[in-house]
Coordinates of C-alpha atoms in Angstrom, one line a residue:
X15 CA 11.8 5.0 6.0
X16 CA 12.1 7.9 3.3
X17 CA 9.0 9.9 1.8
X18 CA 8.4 8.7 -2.2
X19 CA 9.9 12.0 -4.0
X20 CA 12.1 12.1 -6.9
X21 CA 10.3 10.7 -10.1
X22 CA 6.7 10.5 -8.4
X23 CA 5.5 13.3 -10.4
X24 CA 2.8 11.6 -11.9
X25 CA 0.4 11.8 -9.1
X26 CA 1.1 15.7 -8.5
X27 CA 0.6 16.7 -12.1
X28 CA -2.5 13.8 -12.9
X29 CA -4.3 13.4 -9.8
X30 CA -3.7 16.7 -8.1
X31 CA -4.1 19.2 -10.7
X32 CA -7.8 17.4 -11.2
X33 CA -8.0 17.4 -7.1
X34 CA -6.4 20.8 -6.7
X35 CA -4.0 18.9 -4.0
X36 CA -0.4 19.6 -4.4
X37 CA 1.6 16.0 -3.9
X38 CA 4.6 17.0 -2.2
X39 CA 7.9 15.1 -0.8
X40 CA 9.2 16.0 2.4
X41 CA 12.0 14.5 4.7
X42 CA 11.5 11.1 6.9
X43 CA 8.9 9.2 7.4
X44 CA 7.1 10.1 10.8
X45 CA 5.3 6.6 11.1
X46 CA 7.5 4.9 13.7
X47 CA 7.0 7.9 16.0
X48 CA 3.4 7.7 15.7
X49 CA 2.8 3.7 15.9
X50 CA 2.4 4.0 19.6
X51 CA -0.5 4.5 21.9
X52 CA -2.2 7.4 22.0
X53 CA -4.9 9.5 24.2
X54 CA -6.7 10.7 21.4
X55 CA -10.2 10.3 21.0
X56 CA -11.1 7.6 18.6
X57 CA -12.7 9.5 15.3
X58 CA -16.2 8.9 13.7
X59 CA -16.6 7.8 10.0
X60 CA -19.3 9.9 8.6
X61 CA -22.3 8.0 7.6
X62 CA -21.3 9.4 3.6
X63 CA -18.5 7.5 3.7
X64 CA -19.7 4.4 5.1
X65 CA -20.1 1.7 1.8
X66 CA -19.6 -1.2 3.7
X67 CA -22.1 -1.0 6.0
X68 CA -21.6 -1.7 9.6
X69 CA -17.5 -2.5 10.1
X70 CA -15.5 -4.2 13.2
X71 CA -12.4 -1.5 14.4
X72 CA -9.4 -2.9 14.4
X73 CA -6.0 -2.0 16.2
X74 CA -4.3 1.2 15.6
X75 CA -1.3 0.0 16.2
X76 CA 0.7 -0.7 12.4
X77 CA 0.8 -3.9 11.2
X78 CA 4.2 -5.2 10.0
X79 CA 4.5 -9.1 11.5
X80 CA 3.3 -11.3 8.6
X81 CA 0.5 -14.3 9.2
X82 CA 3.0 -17.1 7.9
X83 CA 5.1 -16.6 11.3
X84 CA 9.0 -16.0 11.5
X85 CA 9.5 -17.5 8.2
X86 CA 6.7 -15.6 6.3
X87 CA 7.0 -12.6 3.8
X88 CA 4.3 -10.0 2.8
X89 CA 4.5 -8.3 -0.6
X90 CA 2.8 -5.2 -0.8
X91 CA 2.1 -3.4 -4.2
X92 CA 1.4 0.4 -3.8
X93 CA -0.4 3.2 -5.6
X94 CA -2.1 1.3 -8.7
X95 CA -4.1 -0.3 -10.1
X96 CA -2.7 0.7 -13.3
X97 CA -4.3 -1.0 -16.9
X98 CA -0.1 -1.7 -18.2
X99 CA 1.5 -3.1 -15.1
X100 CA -0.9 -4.0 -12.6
X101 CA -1.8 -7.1 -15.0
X102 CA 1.9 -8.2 -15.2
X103 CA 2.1 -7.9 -11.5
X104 CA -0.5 -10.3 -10.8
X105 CA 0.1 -13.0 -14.1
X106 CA 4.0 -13.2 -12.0
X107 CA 2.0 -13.6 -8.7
X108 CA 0.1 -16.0 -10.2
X109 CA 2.9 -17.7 -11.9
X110 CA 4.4 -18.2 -8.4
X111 CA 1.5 -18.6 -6.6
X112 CA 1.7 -15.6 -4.4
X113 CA -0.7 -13.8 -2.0
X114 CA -0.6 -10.1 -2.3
X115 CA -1.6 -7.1 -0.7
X116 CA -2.5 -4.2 -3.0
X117 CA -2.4 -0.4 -1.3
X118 CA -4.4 1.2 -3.8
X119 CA -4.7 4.9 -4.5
X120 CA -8.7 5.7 -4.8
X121 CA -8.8 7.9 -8.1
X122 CA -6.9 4.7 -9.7
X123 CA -9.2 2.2 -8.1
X124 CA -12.4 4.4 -9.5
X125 CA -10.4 5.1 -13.1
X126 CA -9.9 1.1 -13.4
X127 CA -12.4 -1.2 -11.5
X128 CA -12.4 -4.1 -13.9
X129 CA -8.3 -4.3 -12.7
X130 CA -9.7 -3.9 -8.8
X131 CA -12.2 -6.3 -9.4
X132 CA -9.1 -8.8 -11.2
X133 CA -6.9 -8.2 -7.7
X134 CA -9.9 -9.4 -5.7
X135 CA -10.9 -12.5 -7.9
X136 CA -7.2 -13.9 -7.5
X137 CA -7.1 -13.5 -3.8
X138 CA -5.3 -10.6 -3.1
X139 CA -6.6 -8.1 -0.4
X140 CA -7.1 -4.8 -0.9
X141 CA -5.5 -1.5 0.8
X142 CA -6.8 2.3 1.6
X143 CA -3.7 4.7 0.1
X144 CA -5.6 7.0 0.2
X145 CA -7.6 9.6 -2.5
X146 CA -4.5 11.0 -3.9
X147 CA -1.5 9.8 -2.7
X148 CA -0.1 13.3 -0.6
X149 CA 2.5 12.3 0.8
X150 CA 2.1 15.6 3.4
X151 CA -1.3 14.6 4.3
X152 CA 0.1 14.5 8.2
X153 CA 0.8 18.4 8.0
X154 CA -3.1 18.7 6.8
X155 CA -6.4 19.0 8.7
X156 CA -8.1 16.1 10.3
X157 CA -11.0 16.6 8.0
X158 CA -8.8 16.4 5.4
X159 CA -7.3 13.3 6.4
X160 CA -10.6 11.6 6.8
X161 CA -11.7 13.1 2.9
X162 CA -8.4 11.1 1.5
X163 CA -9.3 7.9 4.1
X164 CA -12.7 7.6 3.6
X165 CA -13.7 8.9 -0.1
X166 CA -10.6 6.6 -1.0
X167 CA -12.1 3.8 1.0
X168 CA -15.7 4.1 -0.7
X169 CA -13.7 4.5 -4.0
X170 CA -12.1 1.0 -3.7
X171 CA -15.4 -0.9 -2.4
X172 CA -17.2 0.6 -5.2
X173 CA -14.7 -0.7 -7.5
X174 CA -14.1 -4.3 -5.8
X175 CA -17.9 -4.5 -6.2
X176 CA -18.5 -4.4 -2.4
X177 CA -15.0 -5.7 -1.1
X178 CA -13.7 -2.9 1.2
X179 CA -10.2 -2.8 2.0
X180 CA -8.5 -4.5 5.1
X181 CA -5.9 -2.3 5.7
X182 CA -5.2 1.5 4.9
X183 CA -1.0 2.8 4.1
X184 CA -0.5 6.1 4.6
X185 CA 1.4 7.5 1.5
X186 CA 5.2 7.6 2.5
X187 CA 4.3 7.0 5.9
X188 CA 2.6 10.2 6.8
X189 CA 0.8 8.6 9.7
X190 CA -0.9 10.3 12.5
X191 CA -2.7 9.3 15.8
X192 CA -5.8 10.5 14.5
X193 CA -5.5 8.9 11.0
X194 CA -4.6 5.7 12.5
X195 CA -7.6 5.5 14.7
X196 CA -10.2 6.8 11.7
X197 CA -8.9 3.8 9.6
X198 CA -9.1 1.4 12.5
X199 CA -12.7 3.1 13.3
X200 CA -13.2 1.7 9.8
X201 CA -11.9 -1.6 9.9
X202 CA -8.3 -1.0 8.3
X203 CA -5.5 -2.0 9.7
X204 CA -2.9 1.0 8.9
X205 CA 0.1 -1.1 7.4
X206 CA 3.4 0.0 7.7
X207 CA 6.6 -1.6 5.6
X208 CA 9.9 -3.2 6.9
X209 CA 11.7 -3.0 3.8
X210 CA 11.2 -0.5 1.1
X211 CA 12.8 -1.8 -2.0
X212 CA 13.3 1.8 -3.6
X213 CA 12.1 0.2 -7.0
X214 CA 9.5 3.6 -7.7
X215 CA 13.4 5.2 -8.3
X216 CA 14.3 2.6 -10.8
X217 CA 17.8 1.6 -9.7
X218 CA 17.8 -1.8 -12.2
X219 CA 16.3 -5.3 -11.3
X220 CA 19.4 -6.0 -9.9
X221 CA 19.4 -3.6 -7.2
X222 CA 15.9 -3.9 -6.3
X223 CA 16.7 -7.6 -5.4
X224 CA 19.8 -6.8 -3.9
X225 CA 17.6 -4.5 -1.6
X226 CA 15.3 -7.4 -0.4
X227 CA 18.3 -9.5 -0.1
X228 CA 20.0 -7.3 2.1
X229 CA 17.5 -5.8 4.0
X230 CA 14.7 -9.0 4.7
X231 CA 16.2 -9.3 8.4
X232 CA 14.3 -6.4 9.3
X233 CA 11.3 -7.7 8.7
X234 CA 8.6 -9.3 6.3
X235 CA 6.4 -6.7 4.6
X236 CA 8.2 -5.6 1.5
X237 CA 7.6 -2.7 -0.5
X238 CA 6.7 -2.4 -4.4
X239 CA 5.0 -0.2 -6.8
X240 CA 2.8 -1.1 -9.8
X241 CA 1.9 2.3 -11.1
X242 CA 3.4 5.9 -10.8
X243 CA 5.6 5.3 -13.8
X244 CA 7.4 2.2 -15.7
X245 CA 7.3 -0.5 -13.8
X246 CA 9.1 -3.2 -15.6
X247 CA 11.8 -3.2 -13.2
X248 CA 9.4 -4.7 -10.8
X249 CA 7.9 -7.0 -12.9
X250 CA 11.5 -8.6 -13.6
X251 CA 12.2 -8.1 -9.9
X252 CA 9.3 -10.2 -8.5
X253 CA 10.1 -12.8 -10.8
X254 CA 13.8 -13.1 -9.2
X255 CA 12.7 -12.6 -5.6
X256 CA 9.0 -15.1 -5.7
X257 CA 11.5 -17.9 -6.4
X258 CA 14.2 -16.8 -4.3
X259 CA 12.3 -16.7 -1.3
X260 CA 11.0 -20.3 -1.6
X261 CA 14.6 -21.6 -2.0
X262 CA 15.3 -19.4 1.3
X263 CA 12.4 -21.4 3.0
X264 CA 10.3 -18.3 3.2
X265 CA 6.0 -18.3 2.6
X266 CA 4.4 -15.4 1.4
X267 CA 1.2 -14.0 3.1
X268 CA -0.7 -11.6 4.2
X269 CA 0.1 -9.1 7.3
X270 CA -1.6 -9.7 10.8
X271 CA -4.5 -7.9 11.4

């Protein structure tokens, strides 16, 4: 599972020049090394970062299997909320009917909590992507992994209006065993992807559906963007692929926590 790189500079030159964190893009994804067990000492949320009050852990282990069984499918929608395409994201989930989990990056969620507040009110669930979506955060401190975890976690229960998020994405996979068990700690489920549709490189709505076509044998979490740059591919995408999966006998839900 590749790093987001090429054509993600939004985030470096928006969020991390206000931040002073330099968004960079490195080679594969360490997540499926990391997914196992570890010795590590489970970490301690800070009582500062704590806006949900008291919180049931989790496993650390990543979620990927989907709720709706052999036959189910999970979309996930990463780094938004953004005001243009997050809105046409959820009227074609709507349209269709569609569950959704939305991994969302904690300066957007804090910039835009009427759209937050929008994902919750439809019945989508929320996810931790953390504060600014580094995709090196695994080369960084553990108190700088819990600063993107946790402020991003009170960032997107402030916005939701109290909702915290049920599962935390590392951006471009940049897991570690001590991440892992801070977001469990916390209640989040770190979520991991099966098939990542490459649409934040806007190959054509052709090729993104070609990609879940191709590649849903691997497994049912599927990966999208609604923010980071234009999304209309994936808005004309979704509405190929919602459909499609029906005909294929497939139910779309949420991923097993």
């Amino acid at each position: 599972m590749a790093r987001h790189g090429g054509g993600r500079g939004w985030y470096g030159k928006v969020i991390g020049a206000a931040l002073g964190v330099t968004v960079l893009a490195t080679g594969a994804s360490v997540w499926t090394a990391q997914a196992g067990a570890t010795d590590t000492p489970a970490p301690k949320a800070t009582a500062s970062a704590s806006p949900g009050g008291d919180v049931e852990p989790v496993a650390v282990t990543i979620a990927h299997a989907s709720e709706k069984g052999a036959r189910g499918v999970n979309i996930t929608i990463d780094d938004g909320p953004d005001p243009v395409w997050t809105p046409q994201v959820l009227d074609v989930l709507r349209q269709y009917g569609v569950k959704a989990t939305f991994c969302m990056v904690g300066t957007q969620a804090q910039a835009h909590p009427g759209l937050v507040k929008k994902v919750v009110a439809a019945g989508h669930r929320l996810c931790d992507h953390s504060v600014s979506h580094d995709t090196a955060m695994d080369k960084n401190s553990r108190t700088y992994q819990s600063q993107q975890i946790l402020d991003a976690e009170r960032m997107i229960t402030k916005a939701s209006g109290g909702v915290r998020p049920m599962y935390y994405r590392a951006p471009g996979g940049a897991f570690t065993p001590y991440s892992r068990k801070l977001a469990a700690s916390r209640g989040m489920r770190p979520l991991g992807w099966n098939v990542d549709t490459k649409d934040f490189e806007r190959p054509g709505a052709d090729a993104i559906v070609a990609t879940v076509q191709r590649e849903l044998a691997n497994g049912p979490t599927l990966l999208f963007h609604d923010a980071g740059g234009d999304r209309s591919q994936t808005v004309e995408a979704l509405r190929r692929i919602l459909p499609w999966l029906k005909e294929q006998g497939y139910s779309c839900g949420f991923p097993v926590r």
